[in-house]
Coordinates of N, CA and C and ligand atoms in Angstrom, one line a residue:
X1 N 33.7 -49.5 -37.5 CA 34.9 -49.5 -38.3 C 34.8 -48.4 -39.4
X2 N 35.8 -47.5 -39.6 CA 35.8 -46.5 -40.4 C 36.3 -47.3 -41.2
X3 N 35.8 -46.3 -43.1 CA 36.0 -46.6 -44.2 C 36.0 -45.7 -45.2
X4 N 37.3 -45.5 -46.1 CA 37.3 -44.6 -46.4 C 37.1 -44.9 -48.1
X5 N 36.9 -45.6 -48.3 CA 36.2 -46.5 -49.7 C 34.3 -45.6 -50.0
X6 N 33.6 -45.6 -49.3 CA 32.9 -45.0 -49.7 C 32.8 -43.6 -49.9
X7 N 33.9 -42.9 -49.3 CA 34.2 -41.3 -49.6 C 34.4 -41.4 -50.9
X8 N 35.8 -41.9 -51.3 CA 36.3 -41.9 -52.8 C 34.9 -42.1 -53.4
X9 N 34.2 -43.5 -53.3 CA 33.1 -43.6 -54.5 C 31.9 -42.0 -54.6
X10 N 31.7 -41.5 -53.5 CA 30.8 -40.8 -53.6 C 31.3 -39.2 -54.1
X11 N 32.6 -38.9 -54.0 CA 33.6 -38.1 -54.8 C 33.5 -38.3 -56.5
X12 N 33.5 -39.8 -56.2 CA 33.4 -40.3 -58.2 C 31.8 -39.5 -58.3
X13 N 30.7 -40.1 -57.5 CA 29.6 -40.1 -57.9 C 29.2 -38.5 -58.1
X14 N 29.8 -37.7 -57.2 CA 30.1 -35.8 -57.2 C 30.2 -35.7 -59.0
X15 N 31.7 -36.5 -59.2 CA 32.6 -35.6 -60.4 C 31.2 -36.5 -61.8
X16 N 31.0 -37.4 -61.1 CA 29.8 -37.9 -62.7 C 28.7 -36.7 -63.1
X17 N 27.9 -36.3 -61.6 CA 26.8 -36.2 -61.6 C 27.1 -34.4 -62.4
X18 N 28.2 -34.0 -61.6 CA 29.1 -32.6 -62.5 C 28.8 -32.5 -64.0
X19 N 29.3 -33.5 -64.0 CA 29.7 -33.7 -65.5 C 28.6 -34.2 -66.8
X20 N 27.4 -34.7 -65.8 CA 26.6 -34.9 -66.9 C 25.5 -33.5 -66.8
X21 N 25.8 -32.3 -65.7 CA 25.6 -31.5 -65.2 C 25.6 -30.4 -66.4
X22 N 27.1 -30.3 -66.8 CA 28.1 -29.7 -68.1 C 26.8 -29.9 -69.1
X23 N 27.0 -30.7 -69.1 CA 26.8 -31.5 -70.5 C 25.2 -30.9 -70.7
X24 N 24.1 -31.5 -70.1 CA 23.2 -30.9 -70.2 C 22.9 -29.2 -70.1
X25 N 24.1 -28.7 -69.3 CA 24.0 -27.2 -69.9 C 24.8 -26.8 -70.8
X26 N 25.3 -27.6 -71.3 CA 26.2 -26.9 -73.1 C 25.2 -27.3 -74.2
X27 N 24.0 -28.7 -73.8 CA 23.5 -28.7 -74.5 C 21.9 -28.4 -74.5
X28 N 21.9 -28.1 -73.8 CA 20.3 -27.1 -73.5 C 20.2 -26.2 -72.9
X29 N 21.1 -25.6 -72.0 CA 21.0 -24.2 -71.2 C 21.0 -23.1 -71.7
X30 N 20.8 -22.1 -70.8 CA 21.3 -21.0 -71.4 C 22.2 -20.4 -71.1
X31 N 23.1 -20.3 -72.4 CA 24.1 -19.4 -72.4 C 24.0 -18.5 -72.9
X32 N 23.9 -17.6 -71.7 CA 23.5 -15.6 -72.4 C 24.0 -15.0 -71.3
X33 N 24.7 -14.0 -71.4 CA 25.3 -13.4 -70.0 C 24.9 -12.1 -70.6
X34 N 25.2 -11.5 -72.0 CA 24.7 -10.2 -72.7 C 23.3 -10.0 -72.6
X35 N 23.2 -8.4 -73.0 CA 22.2 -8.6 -73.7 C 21.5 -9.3 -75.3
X36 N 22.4 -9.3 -75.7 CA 21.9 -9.7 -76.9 C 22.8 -10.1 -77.7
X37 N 22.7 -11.5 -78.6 CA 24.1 -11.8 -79.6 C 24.0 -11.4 -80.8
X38 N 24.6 -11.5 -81.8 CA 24.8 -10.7 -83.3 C 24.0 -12.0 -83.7
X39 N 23.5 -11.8 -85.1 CA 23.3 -12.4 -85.6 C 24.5 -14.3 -86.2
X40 N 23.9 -15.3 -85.6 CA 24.9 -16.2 -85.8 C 24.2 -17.3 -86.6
X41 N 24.5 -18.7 -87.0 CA 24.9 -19.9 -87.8 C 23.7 -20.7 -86.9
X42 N 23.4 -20.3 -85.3 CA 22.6 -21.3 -84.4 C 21.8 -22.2 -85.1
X43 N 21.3 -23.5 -85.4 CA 20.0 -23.7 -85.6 C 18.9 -23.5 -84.8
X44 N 18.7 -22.2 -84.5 CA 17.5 -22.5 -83.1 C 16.0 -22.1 -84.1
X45 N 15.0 -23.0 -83.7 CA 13.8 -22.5 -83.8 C 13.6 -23.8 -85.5
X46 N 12.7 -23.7 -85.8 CA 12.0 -24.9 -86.7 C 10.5 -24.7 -86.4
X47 N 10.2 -26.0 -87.1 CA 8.6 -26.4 -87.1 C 8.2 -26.5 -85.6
X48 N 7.0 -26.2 -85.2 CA 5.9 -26.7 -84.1 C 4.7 -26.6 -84.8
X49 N 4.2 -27.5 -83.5 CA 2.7 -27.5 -83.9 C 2.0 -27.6 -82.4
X50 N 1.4 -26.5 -82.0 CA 1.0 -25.9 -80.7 C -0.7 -25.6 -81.5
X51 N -1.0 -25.1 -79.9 CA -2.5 -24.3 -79.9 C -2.7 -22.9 -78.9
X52 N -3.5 -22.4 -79.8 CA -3.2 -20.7 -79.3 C -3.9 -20.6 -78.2
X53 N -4.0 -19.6 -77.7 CA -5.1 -19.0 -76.2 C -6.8 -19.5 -76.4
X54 N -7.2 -18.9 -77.8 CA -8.1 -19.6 -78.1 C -8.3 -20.6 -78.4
X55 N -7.7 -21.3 -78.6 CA -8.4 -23.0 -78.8 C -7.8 -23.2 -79.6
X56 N -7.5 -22.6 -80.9 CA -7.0 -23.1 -82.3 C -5.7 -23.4 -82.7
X57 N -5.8 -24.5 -83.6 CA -4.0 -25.3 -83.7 C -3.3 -24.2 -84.5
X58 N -2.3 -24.0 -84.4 CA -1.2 -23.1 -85.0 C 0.0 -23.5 -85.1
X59 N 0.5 -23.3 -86.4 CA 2.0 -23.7 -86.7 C 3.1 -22.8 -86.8
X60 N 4.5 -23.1 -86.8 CA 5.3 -21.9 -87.5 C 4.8 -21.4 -88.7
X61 N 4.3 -22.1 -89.5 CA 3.5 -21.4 -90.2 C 2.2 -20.7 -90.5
X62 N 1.9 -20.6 -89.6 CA 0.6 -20.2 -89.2 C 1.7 -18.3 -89.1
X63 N 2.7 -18.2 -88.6 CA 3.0 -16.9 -88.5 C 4.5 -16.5 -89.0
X64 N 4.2 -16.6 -90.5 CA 5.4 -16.5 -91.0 C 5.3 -15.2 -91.6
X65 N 6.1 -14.6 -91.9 CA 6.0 -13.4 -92.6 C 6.1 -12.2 -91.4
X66 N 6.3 -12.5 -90.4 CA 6.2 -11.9 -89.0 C 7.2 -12.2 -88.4
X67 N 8.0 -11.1 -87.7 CA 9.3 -11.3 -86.9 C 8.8 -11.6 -85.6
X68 N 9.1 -12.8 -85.1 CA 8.9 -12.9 -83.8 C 9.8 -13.4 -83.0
X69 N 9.0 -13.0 -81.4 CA 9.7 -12.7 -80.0 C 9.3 -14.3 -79.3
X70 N 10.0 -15.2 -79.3 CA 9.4 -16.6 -78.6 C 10.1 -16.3 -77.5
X71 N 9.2 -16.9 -76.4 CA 9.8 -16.9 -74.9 C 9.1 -18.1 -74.4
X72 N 9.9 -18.9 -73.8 CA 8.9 -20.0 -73.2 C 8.9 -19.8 -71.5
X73 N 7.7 -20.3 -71.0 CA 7.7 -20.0 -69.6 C 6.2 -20.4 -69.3
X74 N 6.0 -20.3 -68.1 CA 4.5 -20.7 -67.5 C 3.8 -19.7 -66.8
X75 N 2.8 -19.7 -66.7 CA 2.0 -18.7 -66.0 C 1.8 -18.4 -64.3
X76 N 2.6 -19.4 -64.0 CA 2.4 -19.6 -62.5 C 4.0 -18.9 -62.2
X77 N 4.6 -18.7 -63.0 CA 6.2 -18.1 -63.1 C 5.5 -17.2 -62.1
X78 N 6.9 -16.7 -60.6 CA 6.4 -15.9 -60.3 C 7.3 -14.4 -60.1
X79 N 8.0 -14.9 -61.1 CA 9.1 -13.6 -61.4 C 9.4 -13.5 -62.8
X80 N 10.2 -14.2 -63.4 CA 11.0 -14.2 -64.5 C 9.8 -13.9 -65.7
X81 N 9.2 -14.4 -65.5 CA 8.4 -14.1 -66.9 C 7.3 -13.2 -67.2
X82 N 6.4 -12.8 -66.0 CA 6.1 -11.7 -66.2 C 7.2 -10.5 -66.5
X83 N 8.0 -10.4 -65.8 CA 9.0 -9.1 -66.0 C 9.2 -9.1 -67.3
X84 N 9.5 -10.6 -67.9 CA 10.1 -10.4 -69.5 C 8.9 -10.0 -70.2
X85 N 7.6 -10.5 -69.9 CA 6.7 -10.3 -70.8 C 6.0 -8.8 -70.2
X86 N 5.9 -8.1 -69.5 CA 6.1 -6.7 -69.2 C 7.3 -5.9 -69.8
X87 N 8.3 -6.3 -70.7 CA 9.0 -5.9 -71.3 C 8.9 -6.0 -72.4
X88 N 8.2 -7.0 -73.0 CA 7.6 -7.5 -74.2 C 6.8 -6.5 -74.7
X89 N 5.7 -6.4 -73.6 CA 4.7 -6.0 -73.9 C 5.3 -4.0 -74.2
X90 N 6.3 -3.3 -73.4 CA 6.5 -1.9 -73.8 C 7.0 -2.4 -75.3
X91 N 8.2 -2.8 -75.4 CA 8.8 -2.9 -76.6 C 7.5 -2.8 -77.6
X92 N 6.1 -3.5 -77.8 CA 5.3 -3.4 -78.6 C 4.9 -1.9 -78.6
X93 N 4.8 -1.5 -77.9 CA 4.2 -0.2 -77.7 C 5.5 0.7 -78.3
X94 N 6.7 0.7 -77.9 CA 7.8 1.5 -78.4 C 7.9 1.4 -79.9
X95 N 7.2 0.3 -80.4 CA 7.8 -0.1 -82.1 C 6.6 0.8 -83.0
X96 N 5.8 1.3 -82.2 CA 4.2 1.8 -82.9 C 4.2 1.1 -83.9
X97 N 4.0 1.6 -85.3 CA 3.4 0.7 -86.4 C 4.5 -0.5 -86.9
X98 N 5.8 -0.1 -86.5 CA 6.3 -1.7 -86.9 C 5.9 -2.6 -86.1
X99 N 5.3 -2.0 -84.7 CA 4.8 -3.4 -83.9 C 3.9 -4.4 -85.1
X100 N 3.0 -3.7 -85.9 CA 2.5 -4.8 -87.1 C 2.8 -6.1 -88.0
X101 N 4.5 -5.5 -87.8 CA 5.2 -6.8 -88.7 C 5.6 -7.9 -87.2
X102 N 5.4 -7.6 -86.2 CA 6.4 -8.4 -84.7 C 5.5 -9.6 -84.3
X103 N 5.2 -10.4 -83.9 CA 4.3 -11.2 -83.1 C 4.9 -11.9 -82.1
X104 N 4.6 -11.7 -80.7 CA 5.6 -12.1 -79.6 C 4.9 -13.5 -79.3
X105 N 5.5 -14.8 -78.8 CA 4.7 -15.8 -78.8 C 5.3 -16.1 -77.3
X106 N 4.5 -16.4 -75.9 CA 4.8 -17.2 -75.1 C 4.0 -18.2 -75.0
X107 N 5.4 -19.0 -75.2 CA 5.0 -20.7 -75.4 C 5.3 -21.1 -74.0
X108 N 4.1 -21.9 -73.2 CA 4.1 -22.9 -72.2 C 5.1 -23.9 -71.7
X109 N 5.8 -23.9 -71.0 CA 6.5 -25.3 -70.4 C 5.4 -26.1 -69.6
X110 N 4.5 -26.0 -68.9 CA 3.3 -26.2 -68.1 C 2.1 -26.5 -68.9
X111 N 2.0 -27.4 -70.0 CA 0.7 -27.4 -70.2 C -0.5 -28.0 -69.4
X112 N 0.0 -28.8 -68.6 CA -0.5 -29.0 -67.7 C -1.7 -28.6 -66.7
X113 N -1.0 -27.3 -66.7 CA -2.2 -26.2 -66.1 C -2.3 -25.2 -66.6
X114 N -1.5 -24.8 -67.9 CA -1.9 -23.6 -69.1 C -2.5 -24.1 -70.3
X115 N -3.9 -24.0 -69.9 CA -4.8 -24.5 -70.9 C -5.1 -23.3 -71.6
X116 N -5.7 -23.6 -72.8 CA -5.6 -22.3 -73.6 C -6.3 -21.1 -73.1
X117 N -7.7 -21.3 -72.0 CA -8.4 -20.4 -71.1 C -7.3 -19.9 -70.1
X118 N -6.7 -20.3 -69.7 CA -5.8 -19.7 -68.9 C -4.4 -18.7 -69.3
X119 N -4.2 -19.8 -70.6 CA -3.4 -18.6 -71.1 C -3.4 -17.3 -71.8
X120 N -5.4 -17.6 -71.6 CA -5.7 -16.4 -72.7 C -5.9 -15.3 -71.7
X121 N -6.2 -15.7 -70.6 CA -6.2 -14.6 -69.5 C -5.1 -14.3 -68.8
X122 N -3.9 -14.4 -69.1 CA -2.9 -14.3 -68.6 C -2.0 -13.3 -69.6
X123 N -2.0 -13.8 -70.8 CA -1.7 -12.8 -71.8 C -2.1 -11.7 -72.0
X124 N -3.3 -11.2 -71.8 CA -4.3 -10.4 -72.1 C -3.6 -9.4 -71.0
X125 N -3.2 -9.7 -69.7 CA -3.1 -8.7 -68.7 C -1.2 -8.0 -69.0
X126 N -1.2 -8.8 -70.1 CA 0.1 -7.7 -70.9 C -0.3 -7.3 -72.0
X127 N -1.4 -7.3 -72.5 CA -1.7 -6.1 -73.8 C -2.1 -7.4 -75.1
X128 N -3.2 -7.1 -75.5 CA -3.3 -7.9 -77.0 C -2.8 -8.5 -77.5
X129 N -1.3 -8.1 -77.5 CA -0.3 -8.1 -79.0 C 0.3 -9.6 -78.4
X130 N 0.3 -10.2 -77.0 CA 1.1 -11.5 -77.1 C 0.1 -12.7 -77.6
X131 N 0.7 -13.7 -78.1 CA -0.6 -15.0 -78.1 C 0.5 -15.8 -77.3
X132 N -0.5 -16.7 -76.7 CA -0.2 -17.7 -75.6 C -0.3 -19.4 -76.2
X133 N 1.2 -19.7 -76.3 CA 0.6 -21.1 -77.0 C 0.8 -22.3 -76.1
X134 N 0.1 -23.5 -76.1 CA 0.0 -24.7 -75.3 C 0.2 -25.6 -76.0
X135 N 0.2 -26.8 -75.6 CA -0.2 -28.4 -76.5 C 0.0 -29.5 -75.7
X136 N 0.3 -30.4 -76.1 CA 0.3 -31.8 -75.5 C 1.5 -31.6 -75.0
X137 N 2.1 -32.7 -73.6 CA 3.3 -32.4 -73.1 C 4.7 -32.9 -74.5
X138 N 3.8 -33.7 -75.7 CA 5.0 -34.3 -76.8 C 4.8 -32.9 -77.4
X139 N 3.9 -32.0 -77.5 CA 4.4 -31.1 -78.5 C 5.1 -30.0 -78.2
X140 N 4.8 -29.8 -76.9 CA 5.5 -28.6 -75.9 C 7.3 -29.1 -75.8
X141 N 7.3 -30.5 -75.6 CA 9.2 -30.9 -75.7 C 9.2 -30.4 -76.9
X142 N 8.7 -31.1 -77.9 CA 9.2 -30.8 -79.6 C 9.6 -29.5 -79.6
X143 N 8.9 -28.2 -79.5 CA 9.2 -26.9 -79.7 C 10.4 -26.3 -79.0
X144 N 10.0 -27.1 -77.7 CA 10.9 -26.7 -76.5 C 12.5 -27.2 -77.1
X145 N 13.2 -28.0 -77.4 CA 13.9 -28.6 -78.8 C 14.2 -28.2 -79.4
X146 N 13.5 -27.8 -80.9 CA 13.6 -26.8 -81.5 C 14.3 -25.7 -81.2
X147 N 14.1 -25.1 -79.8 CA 14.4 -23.8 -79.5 C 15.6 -24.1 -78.7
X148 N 16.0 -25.3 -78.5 CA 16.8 -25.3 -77.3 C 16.8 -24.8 -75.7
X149 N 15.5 -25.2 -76.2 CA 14.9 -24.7 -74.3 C 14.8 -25.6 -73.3
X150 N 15.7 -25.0 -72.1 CA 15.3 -26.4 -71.5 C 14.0 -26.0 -70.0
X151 N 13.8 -26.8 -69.7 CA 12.5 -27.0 -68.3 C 12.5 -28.4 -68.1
X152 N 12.0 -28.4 -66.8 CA 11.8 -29.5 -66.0 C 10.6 -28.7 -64.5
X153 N 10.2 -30.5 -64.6 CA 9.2 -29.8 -63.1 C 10.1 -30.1 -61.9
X154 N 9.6 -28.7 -61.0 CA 10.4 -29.2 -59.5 C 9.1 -29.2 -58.8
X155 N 9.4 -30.5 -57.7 CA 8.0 -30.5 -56.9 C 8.5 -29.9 -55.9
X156 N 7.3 -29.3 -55.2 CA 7.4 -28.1 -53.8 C 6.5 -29.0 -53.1
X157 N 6.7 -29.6 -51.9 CA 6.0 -30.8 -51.1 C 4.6 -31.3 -52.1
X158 N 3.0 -30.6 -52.2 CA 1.9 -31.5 -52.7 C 2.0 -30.5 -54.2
X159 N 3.1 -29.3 -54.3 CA 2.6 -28.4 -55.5 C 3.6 -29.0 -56.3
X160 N 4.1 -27.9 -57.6 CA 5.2 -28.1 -58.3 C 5.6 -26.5 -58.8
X161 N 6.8 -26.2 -59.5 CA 6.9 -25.3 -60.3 C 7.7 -25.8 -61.2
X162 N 7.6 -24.9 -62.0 CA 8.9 -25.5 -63.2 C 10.3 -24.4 -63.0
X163 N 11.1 -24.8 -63.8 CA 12.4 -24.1 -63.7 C 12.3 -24.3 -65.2
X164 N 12.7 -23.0 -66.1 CA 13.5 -22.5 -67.3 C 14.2 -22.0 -68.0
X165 N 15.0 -22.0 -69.3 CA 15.8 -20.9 -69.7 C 15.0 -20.1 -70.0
X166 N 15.5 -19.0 -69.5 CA 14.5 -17.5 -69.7 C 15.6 -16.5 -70.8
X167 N 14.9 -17.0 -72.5 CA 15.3 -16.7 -73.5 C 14.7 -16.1 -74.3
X168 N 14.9 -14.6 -75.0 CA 13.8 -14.3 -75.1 C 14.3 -14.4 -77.2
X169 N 13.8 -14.9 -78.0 CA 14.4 -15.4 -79.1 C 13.5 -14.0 -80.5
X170 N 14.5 -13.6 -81.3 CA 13.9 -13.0 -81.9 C 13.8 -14.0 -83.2
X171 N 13.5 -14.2 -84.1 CA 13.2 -14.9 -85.8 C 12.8 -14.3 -86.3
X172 N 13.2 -14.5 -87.5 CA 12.9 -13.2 -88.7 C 11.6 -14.1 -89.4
X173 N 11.4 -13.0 -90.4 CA 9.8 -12.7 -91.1 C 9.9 -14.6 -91.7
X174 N 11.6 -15.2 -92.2 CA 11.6 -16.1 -92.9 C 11.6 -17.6 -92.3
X175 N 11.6 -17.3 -90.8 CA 11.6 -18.4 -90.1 C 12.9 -18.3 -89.3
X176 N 14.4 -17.9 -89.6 CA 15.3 -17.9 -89.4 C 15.5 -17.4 -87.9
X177 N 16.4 -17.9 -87.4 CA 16.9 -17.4 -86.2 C 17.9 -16.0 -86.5
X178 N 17.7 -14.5 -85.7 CA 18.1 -13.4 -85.8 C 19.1 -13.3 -84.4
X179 N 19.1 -13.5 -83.6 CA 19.2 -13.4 -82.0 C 18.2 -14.0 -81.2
X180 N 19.0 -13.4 -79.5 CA 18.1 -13.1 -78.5 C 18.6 -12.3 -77.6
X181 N 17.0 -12.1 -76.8 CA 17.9 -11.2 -75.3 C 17.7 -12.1 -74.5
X182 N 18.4 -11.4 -73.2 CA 18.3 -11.9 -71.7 C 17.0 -11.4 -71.4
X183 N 16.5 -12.4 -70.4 CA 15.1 -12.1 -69.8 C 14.7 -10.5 -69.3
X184 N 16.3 -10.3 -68.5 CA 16.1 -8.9 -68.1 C 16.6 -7.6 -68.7
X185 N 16.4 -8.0 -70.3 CA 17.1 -7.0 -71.6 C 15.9 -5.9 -71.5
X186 N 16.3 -4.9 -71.4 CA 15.4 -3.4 -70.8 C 14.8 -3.4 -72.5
X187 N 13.7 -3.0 -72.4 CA 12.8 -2.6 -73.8 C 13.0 -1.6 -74.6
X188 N 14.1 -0.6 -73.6 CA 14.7 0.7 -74.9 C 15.2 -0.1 -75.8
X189 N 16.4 -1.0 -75.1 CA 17.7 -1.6 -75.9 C 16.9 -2.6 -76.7
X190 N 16.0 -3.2 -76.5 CA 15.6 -4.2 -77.6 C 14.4 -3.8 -78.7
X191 N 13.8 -2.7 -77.8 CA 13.4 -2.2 -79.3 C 14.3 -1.1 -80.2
X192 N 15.0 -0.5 -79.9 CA 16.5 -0.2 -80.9 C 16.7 -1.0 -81.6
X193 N 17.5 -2.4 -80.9 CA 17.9 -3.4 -82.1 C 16.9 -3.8 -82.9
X194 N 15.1 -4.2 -82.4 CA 14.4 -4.5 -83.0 C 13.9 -3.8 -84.4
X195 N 14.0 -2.6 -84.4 CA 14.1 -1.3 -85.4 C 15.0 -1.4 -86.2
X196 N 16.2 -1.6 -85.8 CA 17.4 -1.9 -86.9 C 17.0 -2.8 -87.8
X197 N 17.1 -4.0 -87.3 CA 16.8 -5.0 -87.8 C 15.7 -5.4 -88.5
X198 N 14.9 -4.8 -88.7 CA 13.2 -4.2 -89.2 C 13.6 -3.2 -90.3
X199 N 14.1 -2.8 -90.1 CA 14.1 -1.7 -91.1 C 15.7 -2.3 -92.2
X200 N 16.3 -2.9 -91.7 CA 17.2 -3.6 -92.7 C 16.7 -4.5 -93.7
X201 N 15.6 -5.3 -93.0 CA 14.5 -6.2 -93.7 C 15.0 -7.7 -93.7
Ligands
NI301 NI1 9.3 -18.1 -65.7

């Protein structure tokens, strides 16, 4: 016997599943299609309390007075985040001595398997200037929040990877949110704006 009672429900169950779809990307996704927004009102970014490549606990305060580059992502990424952080890493090199005032941070979605040894060798193979931060999976959400970043694990049959917004967030020396770029924002164009904005103070 055909039935056409479960079509309609599973149509409903489509337009729910849509819609709470929305919803979690107006409220944690990313929306970036530019390269880069003007300065806005966002609340993004606050307090964390992470631990660095070497072993040691670090706060937003731990690097204040420093404009920084937050990117969250994992080391097993096998596209998106190297490229960004191979972009990271020229921009440092293009800024020569204002690189001094910049501190680029990639923060972990995976702490799981980005333990601070691992992220210290992973950073390293983009140049000194990034630090790699980790923590407990409650402190990695907390920041992740803060920043309005979202991640989740996907399992691949016995492995996993994660999926992220690939945001690359600038903050000023005062804590404040300045912008961001897209993951694939070329390093002429963001160290330009980064110089502007440096040198405006
Ligand atoms: Ni990634």
């Amino acid at each position: 016997m055909k039935r056409s009672f479960p079509i309609s429900l599973a149509l409903v169950g489509l337009l729910l599943v849509a819609a709470v779809l929305f919803f979690a990307w107006q409220r944690y996704g990313a929306i970036n299609t530019g390269p880069t927004t003007s300065t806005g009102v966002a609340a993004i970014g606050g307090p964390f309390s992470l631990t660095d490549q070497t072993g040691k606990p670090v706060t937003d305060q731990t690097y204040k007075g420093k404009w920084l580059l937050v990117f969250f992502g994992f080391t097993y990424c096998p596209d998106v985040c190297p490229t960004a952080l191979n972009q990271v890493a020229q921009v440092m090199d293009q800024l020569g001595p204002l690189a001094d005032q910049v501190q680029p941070l990639f923060i972990t979605v995976d702490p799981a398997r980005d333990t601070p040894a691992v992220l210290a060798q992973y950073t390293a193979a983009f140049g000194p200037r990034i630090v790699g931060l980790t923590g407990t999976p409650e402190q990695i959400a907390a920041a992740a929040k803060a920043y309005r970043v979202y991640y989740a694990k996907v399992d691949q049959g016995s492995d996993y990877t994660m999926d992220h917004s690939a945001i690359l967030y600038v903050m000023r020396p005062d804590g404040k949110y300045e912008a961001f770029f897209a993951a694939d924002a070329k390093a002429d164009d963001m160290t330009a704006k980064l110089k502007s904005w440096i040198e405006q103070g």
